[in-house]
Tab-separated table of C-alpha atoms and ligand atoms in Angstrom:
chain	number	residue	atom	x	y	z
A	1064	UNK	CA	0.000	0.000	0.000
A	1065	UNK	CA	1.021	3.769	-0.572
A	1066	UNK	CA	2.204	5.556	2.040
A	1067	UNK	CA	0.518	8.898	2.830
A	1068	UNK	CA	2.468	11.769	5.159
A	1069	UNK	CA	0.792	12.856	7.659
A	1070	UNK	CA	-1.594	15.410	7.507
A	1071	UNK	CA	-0.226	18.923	9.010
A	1072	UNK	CA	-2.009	20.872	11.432
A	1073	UNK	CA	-4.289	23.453	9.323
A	1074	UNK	CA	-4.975	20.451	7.137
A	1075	UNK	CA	-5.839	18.149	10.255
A	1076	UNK	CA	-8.331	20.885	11.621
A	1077	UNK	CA	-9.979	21.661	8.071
A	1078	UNK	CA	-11.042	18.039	7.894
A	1079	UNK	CA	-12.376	17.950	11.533
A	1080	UNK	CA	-14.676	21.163	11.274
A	1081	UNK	CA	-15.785	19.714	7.973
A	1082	UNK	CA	-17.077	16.477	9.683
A	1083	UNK	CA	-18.310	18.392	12.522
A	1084	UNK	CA	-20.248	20.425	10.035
A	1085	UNK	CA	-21.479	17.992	7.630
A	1086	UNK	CA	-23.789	16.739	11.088
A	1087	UNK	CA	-25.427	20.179	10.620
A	1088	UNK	CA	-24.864	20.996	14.370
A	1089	UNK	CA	-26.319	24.052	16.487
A	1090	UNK	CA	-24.420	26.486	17.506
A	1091	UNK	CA	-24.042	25.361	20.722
A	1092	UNK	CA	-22.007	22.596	19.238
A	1093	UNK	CA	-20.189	24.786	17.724
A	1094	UNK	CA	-19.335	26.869	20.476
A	1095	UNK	CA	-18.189	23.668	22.305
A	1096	UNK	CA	-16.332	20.820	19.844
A	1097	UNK	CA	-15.605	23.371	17.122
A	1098	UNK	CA	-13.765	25.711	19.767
A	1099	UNK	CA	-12.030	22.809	21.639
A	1100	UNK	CA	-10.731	22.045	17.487
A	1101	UNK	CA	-9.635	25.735	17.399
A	1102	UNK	CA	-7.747	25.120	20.860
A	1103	UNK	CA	-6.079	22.418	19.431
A	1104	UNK	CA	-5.243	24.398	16.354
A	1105	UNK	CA	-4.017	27.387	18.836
A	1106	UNK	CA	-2.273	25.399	21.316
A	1107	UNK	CA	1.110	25.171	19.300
A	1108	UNK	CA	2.190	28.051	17.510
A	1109	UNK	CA	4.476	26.192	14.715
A	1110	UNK	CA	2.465	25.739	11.543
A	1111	UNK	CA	1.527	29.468	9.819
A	1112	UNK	CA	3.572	29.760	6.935
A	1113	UNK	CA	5.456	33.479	6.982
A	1114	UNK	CA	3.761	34.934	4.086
A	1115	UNK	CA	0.177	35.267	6.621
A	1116	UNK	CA	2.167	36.659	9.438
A	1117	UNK	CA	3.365	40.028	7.721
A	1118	UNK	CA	1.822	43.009	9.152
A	1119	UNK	CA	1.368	46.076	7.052
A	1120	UNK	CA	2.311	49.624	8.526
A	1121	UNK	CA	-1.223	50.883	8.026
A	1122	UNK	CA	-4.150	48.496	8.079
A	1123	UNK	CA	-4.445	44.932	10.153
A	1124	UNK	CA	-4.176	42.221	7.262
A	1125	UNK	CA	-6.940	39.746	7.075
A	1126	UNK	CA	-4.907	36.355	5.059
A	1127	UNK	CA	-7.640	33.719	3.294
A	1128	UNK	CA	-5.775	29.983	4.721
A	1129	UNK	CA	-8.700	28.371	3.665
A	1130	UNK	CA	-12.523	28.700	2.606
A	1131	UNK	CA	-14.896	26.178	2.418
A	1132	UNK	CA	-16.210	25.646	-1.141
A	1133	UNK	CA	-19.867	25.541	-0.239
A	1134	UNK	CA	-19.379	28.242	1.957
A	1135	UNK	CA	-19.818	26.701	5.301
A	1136	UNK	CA	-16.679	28.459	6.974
A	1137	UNK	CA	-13.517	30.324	6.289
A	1138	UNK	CA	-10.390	30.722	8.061
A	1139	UNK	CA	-8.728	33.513	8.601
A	1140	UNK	CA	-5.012	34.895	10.225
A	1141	UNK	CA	-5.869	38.424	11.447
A	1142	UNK	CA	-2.462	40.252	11.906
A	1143	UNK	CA	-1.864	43.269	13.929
A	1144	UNK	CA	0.210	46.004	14.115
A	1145	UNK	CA	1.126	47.634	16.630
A	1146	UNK	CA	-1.651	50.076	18.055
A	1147	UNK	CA	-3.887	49.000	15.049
A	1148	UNK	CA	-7.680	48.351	15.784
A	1149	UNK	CA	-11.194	47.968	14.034
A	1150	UNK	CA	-14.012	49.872	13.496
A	1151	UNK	CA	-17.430	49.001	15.210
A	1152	UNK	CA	-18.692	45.974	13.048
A	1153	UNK	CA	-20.235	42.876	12.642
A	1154	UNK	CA	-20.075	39.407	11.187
A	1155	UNK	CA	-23.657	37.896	10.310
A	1156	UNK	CA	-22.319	34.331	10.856
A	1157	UNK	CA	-21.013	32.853	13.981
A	1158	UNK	CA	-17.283	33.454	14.647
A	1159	UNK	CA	-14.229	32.189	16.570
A	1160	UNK	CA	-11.210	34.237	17.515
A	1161	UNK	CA	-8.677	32.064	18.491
A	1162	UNK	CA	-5.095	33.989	19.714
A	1163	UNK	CA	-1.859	32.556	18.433
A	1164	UNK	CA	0.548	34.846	18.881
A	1165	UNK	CA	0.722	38.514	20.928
A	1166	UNK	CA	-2.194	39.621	22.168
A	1167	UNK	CA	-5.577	41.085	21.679
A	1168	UNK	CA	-8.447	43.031	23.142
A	1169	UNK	CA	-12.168	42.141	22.176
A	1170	UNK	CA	-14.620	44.710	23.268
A	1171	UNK	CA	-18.188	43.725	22.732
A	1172	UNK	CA	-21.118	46.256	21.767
A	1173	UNK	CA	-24.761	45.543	22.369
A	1174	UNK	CA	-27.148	47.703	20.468
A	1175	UNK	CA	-29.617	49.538	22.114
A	1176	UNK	CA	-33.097	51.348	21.673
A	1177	UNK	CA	-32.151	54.268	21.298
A	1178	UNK	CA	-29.679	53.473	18.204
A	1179	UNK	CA	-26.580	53.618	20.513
A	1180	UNK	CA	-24.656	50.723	21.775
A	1181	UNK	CA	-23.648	49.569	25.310
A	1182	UNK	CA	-20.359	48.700	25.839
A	1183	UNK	CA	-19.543	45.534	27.168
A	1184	UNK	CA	-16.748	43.744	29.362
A	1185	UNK	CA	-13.935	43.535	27.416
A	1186	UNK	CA	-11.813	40.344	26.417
A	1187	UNK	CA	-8.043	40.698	26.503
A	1188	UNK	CA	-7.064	37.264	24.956
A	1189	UNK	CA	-3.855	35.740	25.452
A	1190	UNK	CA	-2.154	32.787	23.213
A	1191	UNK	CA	-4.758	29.964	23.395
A	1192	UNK	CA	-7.532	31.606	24.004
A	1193	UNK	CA	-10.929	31.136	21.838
A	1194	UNK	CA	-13.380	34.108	21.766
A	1195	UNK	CA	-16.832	34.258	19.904
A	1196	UNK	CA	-18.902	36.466	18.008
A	1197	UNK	CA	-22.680	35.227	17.276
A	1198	UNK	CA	-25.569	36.897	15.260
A	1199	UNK	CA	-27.769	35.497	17.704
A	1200	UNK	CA	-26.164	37.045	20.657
A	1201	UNK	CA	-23.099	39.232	20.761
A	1202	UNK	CA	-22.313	39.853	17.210
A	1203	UNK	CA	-21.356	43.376	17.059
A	1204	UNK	CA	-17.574	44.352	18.667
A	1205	UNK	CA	-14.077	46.107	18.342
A	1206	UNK	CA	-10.583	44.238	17.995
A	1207	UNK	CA	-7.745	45.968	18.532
A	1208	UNK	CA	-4.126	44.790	19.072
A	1209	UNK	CA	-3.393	45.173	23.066
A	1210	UNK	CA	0.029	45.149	22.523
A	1211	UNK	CA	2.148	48.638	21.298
A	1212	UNK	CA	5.259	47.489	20.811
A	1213	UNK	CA	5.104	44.308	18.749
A	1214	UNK	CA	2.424	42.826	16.489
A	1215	UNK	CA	-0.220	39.848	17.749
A	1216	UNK	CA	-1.544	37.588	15.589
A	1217	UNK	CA	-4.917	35.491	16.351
A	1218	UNK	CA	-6.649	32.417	13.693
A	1219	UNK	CA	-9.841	33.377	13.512
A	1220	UNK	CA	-12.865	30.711	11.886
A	1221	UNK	CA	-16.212	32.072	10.315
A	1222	UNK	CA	-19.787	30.447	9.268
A	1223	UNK	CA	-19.371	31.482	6.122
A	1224	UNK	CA	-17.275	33.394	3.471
A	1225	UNK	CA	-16.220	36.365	5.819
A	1226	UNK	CA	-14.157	38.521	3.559
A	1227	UNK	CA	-17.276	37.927	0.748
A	1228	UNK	CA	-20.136	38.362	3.091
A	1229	UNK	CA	-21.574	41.874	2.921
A	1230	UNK	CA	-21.569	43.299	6.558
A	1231	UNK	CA	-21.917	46.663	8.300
A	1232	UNK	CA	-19.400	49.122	10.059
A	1233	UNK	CA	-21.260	51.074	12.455
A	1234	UNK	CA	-20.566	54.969	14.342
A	1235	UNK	CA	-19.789	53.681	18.016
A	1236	UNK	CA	-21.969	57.472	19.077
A	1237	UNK	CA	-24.945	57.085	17.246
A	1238	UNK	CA	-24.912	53.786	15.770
A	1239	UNK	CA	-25.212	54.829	12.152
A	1240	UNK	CA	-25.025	51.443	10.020
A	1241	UNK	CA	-22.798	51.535	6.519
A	1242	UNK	CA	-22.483	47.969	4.632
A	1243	UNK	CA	-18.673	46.906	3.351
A	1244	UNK	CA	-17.229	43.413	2.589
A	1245	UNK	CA	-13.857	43.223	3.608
A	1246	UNK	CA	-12.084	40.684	1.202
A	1247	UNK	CA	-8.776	39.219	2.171
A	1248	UNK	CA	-5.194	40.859	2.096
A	1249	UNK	CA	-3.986	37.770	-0.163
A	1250	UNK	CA	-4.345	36.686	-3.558
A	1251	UNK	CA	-2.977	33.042	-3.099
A	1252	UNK	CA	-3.662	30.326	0.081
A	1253	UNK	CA	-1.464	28.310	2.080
A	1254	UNK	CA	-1.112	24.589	0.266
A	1255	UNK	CA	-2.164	22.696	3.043
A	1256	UNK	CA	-1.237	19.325	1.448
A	1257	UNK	CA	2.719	20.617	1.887
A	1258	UNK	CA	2.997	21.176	5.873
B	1190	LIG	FE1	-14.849	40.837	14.189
């Protein structure tokens, strides 16, 4: 028989969210064997090729590793530099934020009645740790690297296409809405099959 190498760690967790998902789980399972797959992912920091760990001077880089072609999920290395944060925004699918590297602070915003938001307790997330952003729930928050003097890098899995999925920035005062999509930083993926 043909021997096969073993499969490398992005490929290894690709396969397992796309048995998970093929049971058509709620998000509650999600949220609990799909995060504990992401803290596996997570726990060793050894397998993200260079080319999706460059910052930029300017903007935080959003890299493709690896969508799913009937859209289920998407996963994404958010990289940070120094001092560099998002806008108010949201996601539309569930999320997972899962820190690798540095470290980052999650600030949730819940909308209110009066077209404002409340601002929640905020999240600073070291290496290892899984955060989550849900439609249902808590979908709405700001990221920004907590770290000024080096950048922070976290792996971060979506319900769908993020970078294709048209979502909304929002004014953190008055709450004014304004659609983007964000696309990705990259024009080619990681070749998983080459760890
Ligand atoms: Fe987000």
């Amino acid at each position: 028989m043909e021997k096969m190498m073993a499969d490398g760690k992005l490929l290894t967790f690709v396969k397992e969210l796309s048995r998970l998902l093929d049971q058509n789980p709620g998000e509650d399972i999600i949220f609990t064997k799909g995060k504990k797959l992401l803290e596996n992912l997570i726990a060793e920091d050894d397998w993200l090729p260079m080319e999706f760990t460059k910052p930029h001077l300017q903007y935080y880089q959003q890299y493709l590793l690896y969508a799913d072609p009937l859209d289920r999920f998407s996963i994404v290395s958010f990289v940070w530099g120094p001092g560099q944060k998002t806008p108010v925004h949201n996601h539309t699918v569930w999320g997972m934020v899962g820190q690798l590297r540095g470290e980052e602070k999650g600030t949730p915003y819940y909308p209110q009645a009066d077209g404002g938001f409340k601002v929640g307790q905020a999240c600073i997330c070291p290496p290892g740790h899984v955060d989550t952003v849900s439609p249902n729930t808590h979908d709405i928050h700001v990221v920004e690297n907590n770290l000024s003097d080096q950048t922070s890098i976290s792996i971060h899995v979506y319900g769908g296409n993020i970078g294709r999925i048209q979502r909304s920035v929002f004014d953190p005062i008055s709450g004014a809405e304004k659609s983007f999509v964000s696309g990705y930083a990259n024009t080619l993926v990681p070749n998983l099959w080459n760890p």
